[in-house]
Coordinates of C-alpha atoms in Angstrom, one line a residue:
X1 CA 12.8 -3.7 -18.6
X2 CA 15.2 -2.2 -21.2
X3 CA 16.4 1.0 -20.8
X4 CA 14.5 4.2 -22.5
X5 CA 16.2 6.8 -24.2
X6 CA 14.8 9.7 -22.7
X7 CA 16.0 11.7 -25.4
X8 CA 13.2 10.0 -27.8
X9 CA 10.3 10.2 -25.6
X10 CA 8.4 13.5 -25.6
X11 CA 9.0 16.7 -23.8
X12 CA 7.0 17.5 -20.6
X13 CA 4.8 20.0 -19.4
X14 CA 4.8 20.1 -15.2
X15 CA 1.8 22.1 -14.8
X16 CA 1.2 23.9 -10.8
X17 CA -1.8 25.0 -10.5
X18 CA -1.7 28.3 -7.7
X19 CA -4.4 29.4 -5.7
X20 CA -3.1 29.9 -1.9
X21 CA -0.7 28.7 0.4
X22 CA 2.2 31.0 -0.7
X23 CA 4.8 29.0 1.8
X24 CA 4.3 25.4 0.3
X25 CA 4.3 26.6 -3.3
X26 CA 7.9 28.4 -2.7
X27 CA 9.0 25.5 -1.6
X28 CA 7.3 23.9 -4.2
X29 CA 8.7 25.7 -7.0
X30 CA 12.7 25.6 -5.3
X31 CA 12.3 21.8 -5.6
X32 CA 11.3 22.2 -8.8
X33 CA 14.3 24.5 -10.1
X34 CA 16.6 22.0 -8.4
X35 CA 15.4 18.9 -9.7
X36 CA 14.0 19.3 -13.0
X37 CA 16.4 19.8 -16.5
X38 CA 15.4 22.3 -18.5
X39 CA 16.7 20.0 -21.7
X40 CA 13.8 18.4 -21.0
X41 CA 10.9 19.9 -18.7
X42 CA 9.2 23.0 -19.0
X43 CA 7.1 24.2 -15.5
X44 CA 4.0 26.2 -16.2
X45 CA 2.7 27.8 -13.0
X46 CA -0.7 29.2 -13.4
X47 CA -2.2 31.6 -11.1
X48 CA -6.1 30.9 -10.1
X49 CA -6.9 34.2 -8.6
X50 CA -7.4 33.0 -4.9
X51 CA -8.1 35.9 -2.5
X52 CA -4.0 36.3 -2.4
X53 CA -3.9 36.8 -6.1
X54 CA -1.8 39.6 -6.3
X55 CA 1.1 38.9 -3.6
X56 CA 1.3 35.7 -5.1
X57 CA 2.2 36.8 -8.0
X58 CA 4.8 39.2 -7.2
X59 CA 6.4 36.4 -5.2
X60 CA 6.3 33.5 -8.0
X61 CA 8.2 36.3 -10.2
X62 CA 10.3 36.3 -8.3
X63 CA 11.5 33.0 -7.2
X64 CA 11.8 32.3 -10.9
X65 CA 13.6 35.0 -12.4
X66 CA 16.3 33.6 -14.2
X67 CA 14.6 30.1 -14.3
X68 CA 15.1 28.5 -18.0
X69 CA 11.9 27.0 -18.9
X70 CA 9.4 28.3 -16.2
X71 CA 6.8 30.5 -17.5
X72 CA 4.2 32.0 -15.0
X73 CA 0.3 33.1 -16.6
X74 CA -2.6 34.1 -14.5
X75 CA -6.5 33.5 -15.0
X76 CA -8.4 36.6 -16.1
X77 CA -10.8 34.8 -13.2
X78 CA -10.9 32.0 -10.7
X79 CA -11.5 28.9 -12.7
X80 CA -11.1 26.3 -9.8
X81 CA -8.6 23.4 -10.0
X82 CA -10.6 21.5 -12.6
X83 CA -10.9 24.5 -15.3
X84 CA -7.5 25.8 -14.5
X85 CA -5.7 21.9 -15.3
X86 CA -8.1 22.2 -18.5
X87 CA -7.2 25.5 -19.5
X88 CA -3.7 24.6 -19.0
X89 CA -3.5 22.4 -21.1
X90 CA -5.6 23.0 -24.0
X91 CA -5.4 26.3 -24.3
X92 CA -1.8 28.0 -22.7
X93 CA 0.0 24.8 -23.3
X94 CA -0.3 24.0 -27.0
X95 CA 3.0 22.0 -27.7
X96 CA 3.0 18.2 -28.1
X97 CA 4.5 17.6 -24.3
X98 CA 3.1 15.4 -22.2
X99 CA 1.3 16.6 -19.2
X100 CA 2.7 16.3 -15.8
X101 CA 0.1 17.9 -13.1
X102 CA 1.9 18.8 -9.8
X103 CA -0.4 20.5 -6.5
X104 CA 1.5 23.1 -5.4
X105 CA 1.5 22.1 -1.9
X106 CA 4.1 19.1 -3.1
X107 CA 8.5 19.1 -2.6
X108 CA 9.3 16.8 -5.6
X109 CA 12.7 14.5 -4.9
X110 CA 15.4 14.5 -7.8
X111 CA 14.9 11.8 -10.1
X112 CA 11.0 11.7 -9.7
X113 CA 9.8 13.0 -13.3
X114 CA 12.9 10.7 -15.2
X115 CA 11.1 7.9 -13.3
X116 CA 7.5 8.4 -13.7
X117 CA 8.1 8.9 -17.4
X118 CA 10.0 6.0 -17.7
X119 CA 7.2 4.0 -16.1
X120 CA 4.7 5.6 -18.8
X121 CA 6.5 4.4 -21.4
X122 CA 7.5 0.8 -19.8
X123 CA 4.4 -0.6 -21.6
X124 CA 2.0 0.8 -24.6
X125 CA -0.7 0.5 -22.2
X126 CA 0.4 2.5 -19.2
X127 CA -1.7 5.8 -19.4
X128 CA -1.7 8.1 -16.4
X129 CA 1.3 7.5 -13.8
X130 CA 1.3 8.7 -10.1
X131 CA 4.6 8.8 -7.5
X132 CA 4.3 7.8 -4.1
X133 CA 4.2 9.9 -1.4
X134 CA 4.1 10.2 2.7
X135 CA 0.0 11.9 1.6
X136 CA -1.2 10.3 -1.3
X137 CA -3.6 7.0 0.5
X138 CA -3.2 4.4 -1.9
X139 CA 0.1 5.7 -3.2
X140 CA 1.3 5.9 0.4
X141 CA 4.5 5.0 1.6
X142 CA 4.3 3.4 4.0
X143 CA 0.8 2.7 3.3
X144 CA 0.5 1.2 6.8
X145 CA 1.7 2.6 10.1
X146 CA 2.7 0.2 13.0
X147 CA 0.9 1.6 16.2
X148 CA -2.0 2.9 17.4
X149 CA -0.5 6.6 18.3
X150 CA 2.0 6.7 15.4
X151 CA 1.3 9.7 13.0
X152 CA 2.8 9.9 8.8
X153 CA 5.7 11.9 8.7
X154 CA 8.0 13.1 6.0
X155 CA 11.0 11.5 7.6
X156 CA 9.4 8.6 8.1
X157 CA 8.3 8.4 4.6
X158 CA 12.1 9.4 3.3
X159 CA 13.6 6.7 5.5
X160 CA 11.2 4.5 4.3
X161 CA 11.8 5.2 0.7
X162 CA 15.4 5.0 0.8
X163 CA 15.6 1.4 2.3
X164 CA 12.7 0.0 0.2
X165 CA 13.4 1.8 -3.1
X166 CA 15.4 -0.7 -4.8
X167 CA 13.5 -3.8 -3.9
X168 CA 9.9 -2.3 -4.9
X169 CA 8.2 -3.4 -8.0
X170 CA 9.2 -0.6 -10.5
X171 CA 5.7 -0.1 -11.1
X172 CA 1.9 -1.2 -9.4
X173 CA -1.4 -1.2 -10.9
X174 CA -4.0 0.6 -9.6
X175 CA -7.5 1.5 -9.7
X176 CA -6.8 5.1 -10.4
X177 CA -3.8 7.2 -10.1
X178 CA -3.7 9.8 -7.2
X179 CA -3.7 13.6 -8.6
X180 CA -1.9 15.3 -6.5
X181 CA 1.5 14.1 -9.3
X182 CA -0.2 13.0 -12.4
X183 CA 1.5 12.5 -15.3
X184 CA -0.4 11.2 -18.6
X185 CA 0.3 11.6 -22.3
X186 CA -0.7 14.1 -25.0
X187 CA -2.0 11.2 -27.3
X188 CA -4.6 10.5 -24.6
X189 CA -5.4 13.7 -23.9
X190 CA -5.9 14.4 -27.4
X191 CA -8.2 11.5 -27.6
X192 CA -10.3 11.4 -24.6
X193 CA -10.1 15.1 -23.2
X194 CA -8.6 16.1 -19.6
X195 CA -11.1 16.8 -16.7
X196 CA -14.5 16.6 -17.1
X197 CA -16.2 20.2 -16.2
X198 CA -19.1 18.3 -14.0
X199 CA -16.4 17.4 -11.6
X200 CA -15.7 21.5 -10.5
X201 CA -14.5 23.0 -9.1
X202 CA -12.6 19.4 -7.8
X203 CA -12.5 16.4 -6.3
X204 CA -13.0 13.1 -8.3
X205 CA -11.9 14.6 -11.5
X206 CA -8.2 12.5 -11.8
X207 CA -10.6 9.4 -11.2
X208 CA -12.9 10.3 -13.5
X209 CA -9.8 10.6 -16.4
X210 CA -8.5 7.3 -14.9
X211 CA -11.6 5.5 -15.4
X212 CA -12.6 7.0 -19.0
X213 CA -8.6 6.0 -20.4
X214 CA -9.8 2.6 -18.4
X215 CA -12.4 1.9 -21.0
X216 CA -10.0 1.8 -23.6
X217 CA -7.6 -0.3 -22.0
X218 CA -5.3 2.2 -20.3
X219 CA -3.8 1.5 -17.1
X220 CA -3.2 3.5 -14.1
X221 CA 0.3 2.8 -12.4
X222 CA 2.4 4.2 -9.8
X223 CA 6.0 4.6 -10.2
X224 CA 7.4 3.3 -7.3
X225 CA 10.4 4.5 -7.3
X226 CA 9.6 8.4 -7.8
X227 CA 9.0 10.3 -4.3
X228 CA 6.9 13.4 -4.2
X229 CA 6.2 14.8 -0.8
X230 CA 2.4 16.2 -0.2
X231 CA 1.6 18.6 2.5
X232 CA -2.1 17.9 1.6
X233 CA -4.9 19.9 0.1
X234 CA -6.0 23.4 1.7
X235 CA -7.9 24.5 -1.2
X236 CA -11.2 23.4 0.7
X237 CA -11.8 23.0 4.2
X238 CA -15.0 22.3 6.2
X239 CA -18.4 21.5 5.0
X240 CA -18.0 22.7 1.3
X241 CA -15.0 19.5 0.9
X242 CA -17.1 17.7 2.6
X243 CA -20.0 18.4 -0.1
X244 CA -17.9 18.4 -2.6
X245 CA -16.3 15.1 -2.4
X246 CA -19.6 12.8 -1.0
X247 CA -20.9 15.0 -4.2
X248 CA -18.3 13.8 -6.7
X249 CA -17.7 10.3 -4.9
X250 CA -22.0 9.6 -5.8
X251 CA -21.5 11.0 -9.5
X252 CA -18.1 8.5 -10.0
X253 CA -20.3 5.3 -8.5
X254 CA -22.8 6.5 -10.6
X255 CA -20.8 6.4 -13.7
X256 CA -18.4 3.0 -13.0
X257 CA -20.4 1.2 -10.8
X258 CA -17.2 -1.1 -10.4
X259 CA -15.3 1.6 -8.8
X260 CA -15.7 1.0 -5.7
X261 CA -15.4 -2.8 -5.7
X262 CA -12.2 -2.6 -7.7
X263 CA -10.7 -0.3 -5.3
X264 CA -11.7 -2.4 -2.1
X265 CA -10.1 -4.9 -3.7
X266 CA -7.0 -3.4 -4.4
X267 CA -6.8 -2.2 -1.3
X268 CA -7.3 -5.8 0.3
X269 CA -5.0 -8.1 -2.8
X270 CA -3.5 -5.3 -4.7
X271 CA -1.3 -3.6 -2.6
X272 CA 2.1 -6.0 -2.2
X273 CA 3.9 -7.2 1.4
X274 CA 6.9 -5.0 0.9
X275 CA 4.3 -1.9 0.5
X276 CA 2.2 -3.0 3.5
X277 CA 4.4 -3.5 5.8
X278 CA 6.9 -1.2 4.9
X279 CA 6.9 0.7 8.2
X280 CA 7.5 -2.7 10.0
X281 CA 10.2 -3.7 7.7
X282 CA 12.4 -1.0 8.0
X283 CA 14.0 -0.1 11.2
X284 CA 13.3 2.9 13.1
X285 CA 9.4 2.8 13.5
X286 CA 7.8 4.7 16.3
X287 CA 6.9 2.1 18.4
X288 CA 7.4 -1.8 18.6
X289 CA 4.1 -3.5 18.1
X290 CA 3.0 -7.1 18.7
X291 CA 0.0 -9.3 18.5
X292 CA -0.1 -12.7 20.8
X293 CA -3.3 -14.9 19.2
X294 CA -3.7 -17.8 21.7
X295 CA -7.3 -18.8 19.9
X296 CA -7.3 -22.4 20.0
X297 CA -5.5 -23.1 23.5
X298 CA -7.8 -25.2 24.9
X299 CA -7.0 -27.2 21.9
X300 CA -3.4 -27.4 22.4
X301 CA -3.6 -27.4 26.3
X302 CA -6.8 -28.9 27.5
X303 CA -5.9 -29.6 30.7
X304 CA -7.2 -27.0 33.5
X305 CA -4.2 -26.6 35.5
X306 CA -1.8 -26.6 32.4
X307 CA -3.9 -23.7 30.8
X308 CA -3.9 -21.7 34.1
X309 CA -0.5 -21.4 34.3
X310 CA 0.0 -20.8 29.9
X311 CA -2.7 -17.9 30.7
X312 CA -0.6 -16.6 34.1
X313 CA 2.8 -16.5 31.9
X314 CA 1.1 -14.4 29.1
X315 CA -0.2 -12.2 31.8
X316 CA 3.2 -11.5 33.1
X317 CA 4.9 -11.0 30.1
X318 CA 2.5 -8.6 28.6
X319 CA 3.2 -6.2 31.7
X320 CA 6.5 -6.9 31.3
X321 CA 6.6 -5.5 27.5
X322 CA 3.7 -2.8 28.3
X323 CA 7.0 -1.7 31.1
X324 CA 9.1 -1.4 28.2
X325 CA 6.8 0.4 26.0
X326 CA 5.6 -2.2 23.6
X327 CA 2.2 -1.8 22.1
X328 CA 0.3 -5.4 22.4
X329 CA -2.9 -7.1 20.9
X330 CA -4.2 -10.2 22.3
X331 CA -6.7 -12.2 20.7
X332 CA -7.9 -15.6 22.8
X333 CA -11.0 -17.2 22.9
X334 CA -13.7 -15.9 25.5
X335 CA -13.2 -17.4 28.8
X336 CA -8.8 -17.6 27.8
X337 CA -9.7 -14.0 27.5
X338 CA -11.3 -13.2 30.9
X339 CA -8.9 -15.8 32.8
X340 CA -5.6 -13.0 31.4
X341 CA -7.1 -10.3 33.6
X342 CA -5.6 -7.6 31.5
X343 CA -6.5 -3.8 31.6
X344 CA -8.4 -3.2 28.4
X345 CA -7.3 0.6 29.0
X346 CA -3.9 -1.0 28.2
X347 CA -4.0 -4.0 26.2
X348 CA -6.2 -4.5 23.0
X349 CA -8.3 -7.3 23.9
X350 CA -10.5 -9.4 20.9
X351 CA -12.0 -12.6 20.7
X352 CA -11.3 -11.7 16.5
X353 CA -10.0 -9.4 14.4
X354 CA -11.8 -6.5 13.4
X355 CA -9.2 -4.4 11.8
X356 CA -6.7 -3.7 9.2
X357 CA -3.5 -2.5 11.4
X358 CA -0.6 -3.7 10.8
X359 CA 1.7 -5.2 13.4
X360 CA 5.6 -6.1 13.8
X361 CA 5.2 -9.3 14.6
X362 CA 3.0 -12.5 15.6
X363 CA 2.9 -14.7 18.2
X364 CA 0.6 -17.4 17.2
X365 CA -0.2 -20.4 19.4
X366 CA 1.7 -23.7 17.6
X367 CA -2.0 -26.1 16.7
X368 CA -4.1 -23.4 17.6
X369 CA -4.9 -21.6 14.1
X370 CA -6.5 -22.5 11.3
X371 CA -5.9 -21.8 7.9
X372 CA -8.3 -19.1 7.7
X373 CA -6.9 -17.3 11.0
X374 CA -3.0 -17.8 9.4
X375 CA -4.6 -16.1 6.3
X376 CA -5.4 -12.9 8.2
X377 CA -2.4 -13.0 10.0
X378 CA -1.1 -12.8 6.6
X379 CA -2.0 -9.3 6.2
X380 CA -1.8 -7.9 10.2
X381 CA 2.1 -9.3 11.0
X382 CA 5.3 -8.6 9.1
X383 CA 6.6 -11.8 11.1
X384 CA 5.4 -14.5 12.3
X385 CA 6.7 -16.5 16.0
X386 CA 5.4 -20.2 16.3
X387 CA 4.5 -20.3 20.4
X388 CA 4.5 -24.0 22.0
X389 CA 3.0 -24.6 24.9
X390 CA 2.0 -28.1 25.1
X391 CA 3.8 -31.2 26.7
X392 CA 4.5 -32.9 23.5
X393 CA 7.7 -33.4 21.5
X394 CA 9.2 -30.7 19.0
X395 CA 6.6 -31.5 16.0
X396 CA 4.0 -33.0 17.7
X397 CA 2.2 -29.7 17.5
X398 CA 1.9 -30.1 13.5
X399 CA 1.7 -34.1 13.1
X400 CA 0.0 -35.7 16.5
X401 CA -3.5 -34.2 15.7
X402 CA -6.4 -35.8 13.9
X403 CA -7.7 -32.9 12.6
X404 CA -6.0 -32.8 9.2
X405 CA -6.6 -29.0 8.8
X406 CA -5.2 -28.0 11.9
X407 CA -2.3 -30.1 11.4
X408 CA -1.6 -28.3 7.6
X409 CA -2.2 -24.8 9.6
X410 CA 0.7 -26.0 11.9
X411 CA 3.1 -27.1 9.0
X412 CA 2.6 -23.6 7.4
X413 CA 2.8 -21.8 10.1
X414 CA 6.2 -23.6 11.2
X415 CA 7.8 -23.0 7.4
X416 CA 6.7 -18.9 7.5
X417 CA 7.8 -18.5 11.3
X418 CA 10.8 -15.9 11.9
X419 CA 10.7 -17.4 15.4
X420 CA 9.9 -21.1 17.0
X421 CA 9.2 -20.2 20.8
X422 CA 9.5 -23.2 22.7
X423 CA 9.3 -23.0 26.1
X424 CA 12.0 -25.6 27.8
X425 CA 11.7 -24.9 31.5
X426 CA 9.4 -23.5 34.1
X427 CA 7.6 -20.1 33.3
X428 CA 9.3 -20.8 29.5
X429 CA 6.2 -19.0 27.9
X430 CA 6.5 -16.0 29.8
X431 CA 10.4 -15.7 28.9
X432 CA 9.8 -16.4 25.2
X433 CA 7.3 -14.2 25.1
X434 CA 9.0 -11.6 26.7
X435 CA 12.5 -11.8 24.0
X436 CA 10.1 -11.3 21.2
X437 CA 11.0 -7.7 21.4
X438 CA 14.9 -8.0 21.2
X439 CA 14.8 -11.1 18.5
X440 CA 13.1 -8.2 16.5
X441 CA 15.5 -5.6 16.7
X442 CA 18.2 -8.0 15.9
X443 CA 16.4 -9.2 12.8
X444 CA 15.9 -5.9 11.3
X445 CA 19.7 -5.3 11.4
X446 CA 19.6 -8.3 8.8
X447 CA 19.5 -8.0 5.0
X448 CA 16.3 -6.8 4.2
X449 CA 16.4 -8.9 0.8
X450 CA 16.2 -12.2 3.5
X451 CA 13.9 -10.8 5.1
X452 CA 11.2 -10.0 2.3
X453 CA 12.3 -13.4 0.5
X454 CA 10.4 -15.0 3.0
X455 CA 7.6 -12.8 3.3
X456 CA 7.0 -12.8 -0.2
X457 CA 6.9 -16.5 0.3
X458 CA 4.5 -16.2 3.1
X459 CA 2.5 -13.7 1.0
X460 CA 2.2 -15.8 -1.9
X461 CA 0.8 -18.7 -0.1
X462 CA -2.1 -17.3 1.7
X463 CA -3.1 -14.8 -1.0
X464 CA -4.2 -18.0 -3.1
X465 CA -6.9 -18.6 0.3
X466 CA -7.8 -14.7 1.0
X467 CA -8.9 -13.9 -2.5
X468 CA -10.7 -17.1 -3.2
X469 CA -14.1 -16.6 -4.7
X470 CA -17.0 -16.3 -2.2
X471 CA -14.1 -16.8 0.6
X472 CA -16.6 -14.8 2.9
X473 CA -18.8 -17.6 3.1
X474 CA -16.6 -20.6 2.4
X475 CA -15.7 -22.8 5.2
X476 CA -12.2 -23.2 6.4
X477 CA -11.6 -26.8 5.5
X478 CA -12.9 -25.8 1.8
X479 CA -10.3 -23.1 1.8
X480 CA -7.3 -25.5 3.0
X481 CA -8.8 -28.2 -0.1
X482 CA -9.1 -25.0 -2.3
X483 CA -5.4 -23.7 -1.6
X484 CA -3.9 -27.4 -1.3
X485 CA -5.3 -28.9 -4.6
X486 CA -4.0 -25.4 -6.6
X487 CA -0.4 -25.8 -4.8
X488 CA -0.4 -29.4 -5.5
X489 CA -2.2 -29.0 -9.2
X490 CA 0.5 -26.3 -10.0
X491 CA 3.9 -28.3 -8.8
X492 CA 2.8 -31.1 -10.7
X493 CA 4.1 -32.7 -13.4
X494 CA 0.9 -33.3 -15.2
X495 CA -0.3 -29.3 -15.0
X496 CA 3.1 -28.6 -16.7
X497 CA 2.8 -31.0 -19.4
X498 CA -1.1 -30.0 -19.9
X499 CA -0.1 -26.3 -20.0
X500 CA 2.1 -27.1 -22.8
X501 CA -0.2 -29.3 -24.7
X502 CA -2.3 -26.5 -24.3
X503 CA 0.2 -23.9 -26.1
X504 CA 0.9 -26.1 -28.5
X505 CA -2.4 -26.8 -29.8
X506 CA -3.1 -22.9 -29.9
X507 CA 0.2 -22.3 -32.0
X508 CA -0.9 -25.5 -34.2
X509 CA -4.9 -24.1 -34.7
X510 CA -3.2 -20.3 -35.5
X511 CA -0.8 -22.3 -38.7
X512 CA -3.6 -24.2 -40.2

């Protein structure tokens, strides 16, 4: 992307609404005086007259005496969020800037209004632009937590942030942008009108402005690389949010009935590896978490005895990392899973997957999954170890099978494997297992640019068999033809030369 002059884009207006909570907004409106430039931001705090109304505003007079460009106004009445954005902006606010709405429970980093505008302006199309945030669900960094007991937490989110910045996209498309930092332009405003009254006193009204702009082709993005920390709304609390946002969330299906489809899918194919497993890529997480999906072992090991003592080496080594404080998931087929005698109390226990946690890493039984099972594990592990446990030689695994699909599962999951666990000696399983956890502290000590290389890799190949149409109901051996013929059909040759022919003839019809 070329480089803006920010000198030729427009002014902005960072509006705070202020209704309560007189600690976050003074911390609020510090971060603000450090990291906004008067040359080019103005910071328009509007008092809501919340029960507090009055010591409020003797204490926002005061923490900005002496600010250049902060101006503070108060409602003659309580408007709610919605009709104090709108009055705001159409009527205090009259200038040509464009709008930047900030909640006032929110500690803005340096850098983070430069950023978002430059993402506004990074394409005609961008119209509303969101930052992300440790509280903001979609725009959540990380958007996934590894472990069950792990909790956000600004640090987390700041360490995150820091080692991921530079390698995020500078900008994702979304759905809708998240209001707590919204930042949209004049024009649009002009032309399509800020919040829509129906949706007061909030909830659902930045969605409803996102979708409207939609209509006319305007995008919703968020600027990765801005970081705005969110405390997280106390405007309502109980019942009435409750009522208010099942309320607004029924008037929003009501008028986009794609809303909700759109952002399920998002959610599922929109959000990228690096964002979904950012707490697992980045060192420091709360707890070390790991999944061991021996589905399929009576496959690999059909021999009674053989399988006995594969199912009495997974036994041992998952005590052996529940000792040392690993969180562990093990998914096996029904009788594999009642022959591991393993506390449920302790260990997750699943004959499938029924969830969208995120784990460290994968241990996935070498010819055991298919392509369907390697396209979930797609989305659950950062990282994937290949686990051998039969009696055959080092790629039999992936070549000595007659099942064709099981045998292009194996070559896959051999290329996107961190780790190849195979067991050379007696009790071998139960010792690769068990140096999972130390392989994986040593690999995120590597570059993280290797690291999400392959992952990225990894990504790109099953995304093509997650989001095929009607996937839910295709077969597995439909989705390894479906993902094969496009791989094949799009490293040919032929597809390259017909792609041209097809450019050519498109520049030739447009000159006659």
């Amino acid at each position: 992307m070329a480089q803006l002059d920010a000198a030729a884009l427009p002014r902005i207006t960072i509006v705070v609404p202020v209704y309560g909570d007189l600690p976050s907004l003074l911390i609020c409106i510090k971060a603000l005086r450090s990291v906004t430039d008067p040359q080019r931001h103005d910071v328009l705090l509007v008092n809501d007259c919340g029960p507090d109304a009055d010591e409020i505003e003797t204490a926002v007079l005061a923490a900005v005496d002496g600010a250049i460009g902060f101006r503070y106004e108060r409602n003659d009445r309580n408007l709610g969020f919605v009709g104090t954005c709108n009055r705001a902006v159409q009527e205090l606010d009259t200038s040509d800037n464009d709008v930047l709405l900030l909640n006032s429970d929110t500690e803005p980093r340096a850098g983070f209004v430069e950023e978002m505008q430059a993402v506004l302006y990074a394409h005609q199309k961008h119209g509303v632009v969101c930052a992300r945030s440790n509280n903001a669900t979609i725009a959540s960094l990380p958007y996934r937590l590894v472990g069950r007991s792990s909790v956000p937490s600004v640090q987390r989110t700041e360490a995150v942030f820091a080692a991921l910045e530079g390698t995020l996209p500078r900008w994702t498309v979304s759905p809708v942008a998240m209001g707590f930092c919204f930042l949209t332009k004049r024009e649009l405003i002009r032309r399509f009108g800020l919040f829509d009254s129906v949706f007061a006193p909030g909830y659902g009204e930045e969605n409803d402005y996102c979708l409207r702009i939609d209509k006319a082709g305007f995008r919703s993005v968020i600027a990765n690389r801005a970081l705005v920390i969110h405390e997280g709304s106390k405007s309502f609390v109980g019942e009435r949010r409750d009522a208010l946002r099942d309320a607004h969330q029924r008037l929003l299906e009501e008028r986009y009935p794609f809303y909700g489809r759109a952002t399920r899918a998002f959610m599922r194919f929109g959000i990228g590896a690096a964002e979904r497993f950012a707490d697992a890529l980045t060192p420091g997480s709360a707890v070390t978490t790991m999944g061991i999906d021996i589905r399929g072992l009576v496959r690999v090991a059909p021999d009674d005895e053989r399988r006995g003592a594969v199912l009495t080496d997974i036994r041992a080594a998952v005590r052996t990392l529940l000792r040392a404080g690993v969180e562990v998931e093990v998914l096996a087929d029904p009788a594999d899973l009642v022959g591991l005698r393993l506390n449920p109390a302790q260990v997750t226990l699943a004959t499938e997957v029924t969830t969208d946690a995120i784990l460290h890493v994968g241990v996935l039984l070498a010819g055991g999954p298919d392509t369907g099972m390697l396209a979930t594990a797609n989305r659950r592990y950062a990282y994937w170890a290949a686990l051998s446990v039969a009696d055959l030689g080092e790629a039999d695994w992936a070549t000595r099978t007659s099942a064709l699909g099981t045998r292009l599962a194996g070559e896959d999951l051999a290329r996107h494997s961190v780790w190849r666990l195979k067991p050379e000696v007696e009790h071998g399983v139960r010792d690769a297992i068990e140096s999972v956890p130390s392989q994986l502290e040593s690999l995120l000590q590597s570059p993280l640019a290797d690291r999400l290389a392959q992952l990225e890799d990894r990504w790109r190949t099953y995304r093509t068999v997650d989001s095929a149409p009607g996937s839910g109901a295709t077969t597995d051996a439909q989705l390894r033809r479906l993902r094969a013929e496009i791989t094949s059909l799009q490293d040919s040759l032929s597809y390259r030369v017909g792609s041209l022919a097809v450019k050519s003839a498109k520049r030739l019809a447009r000159r006659r």
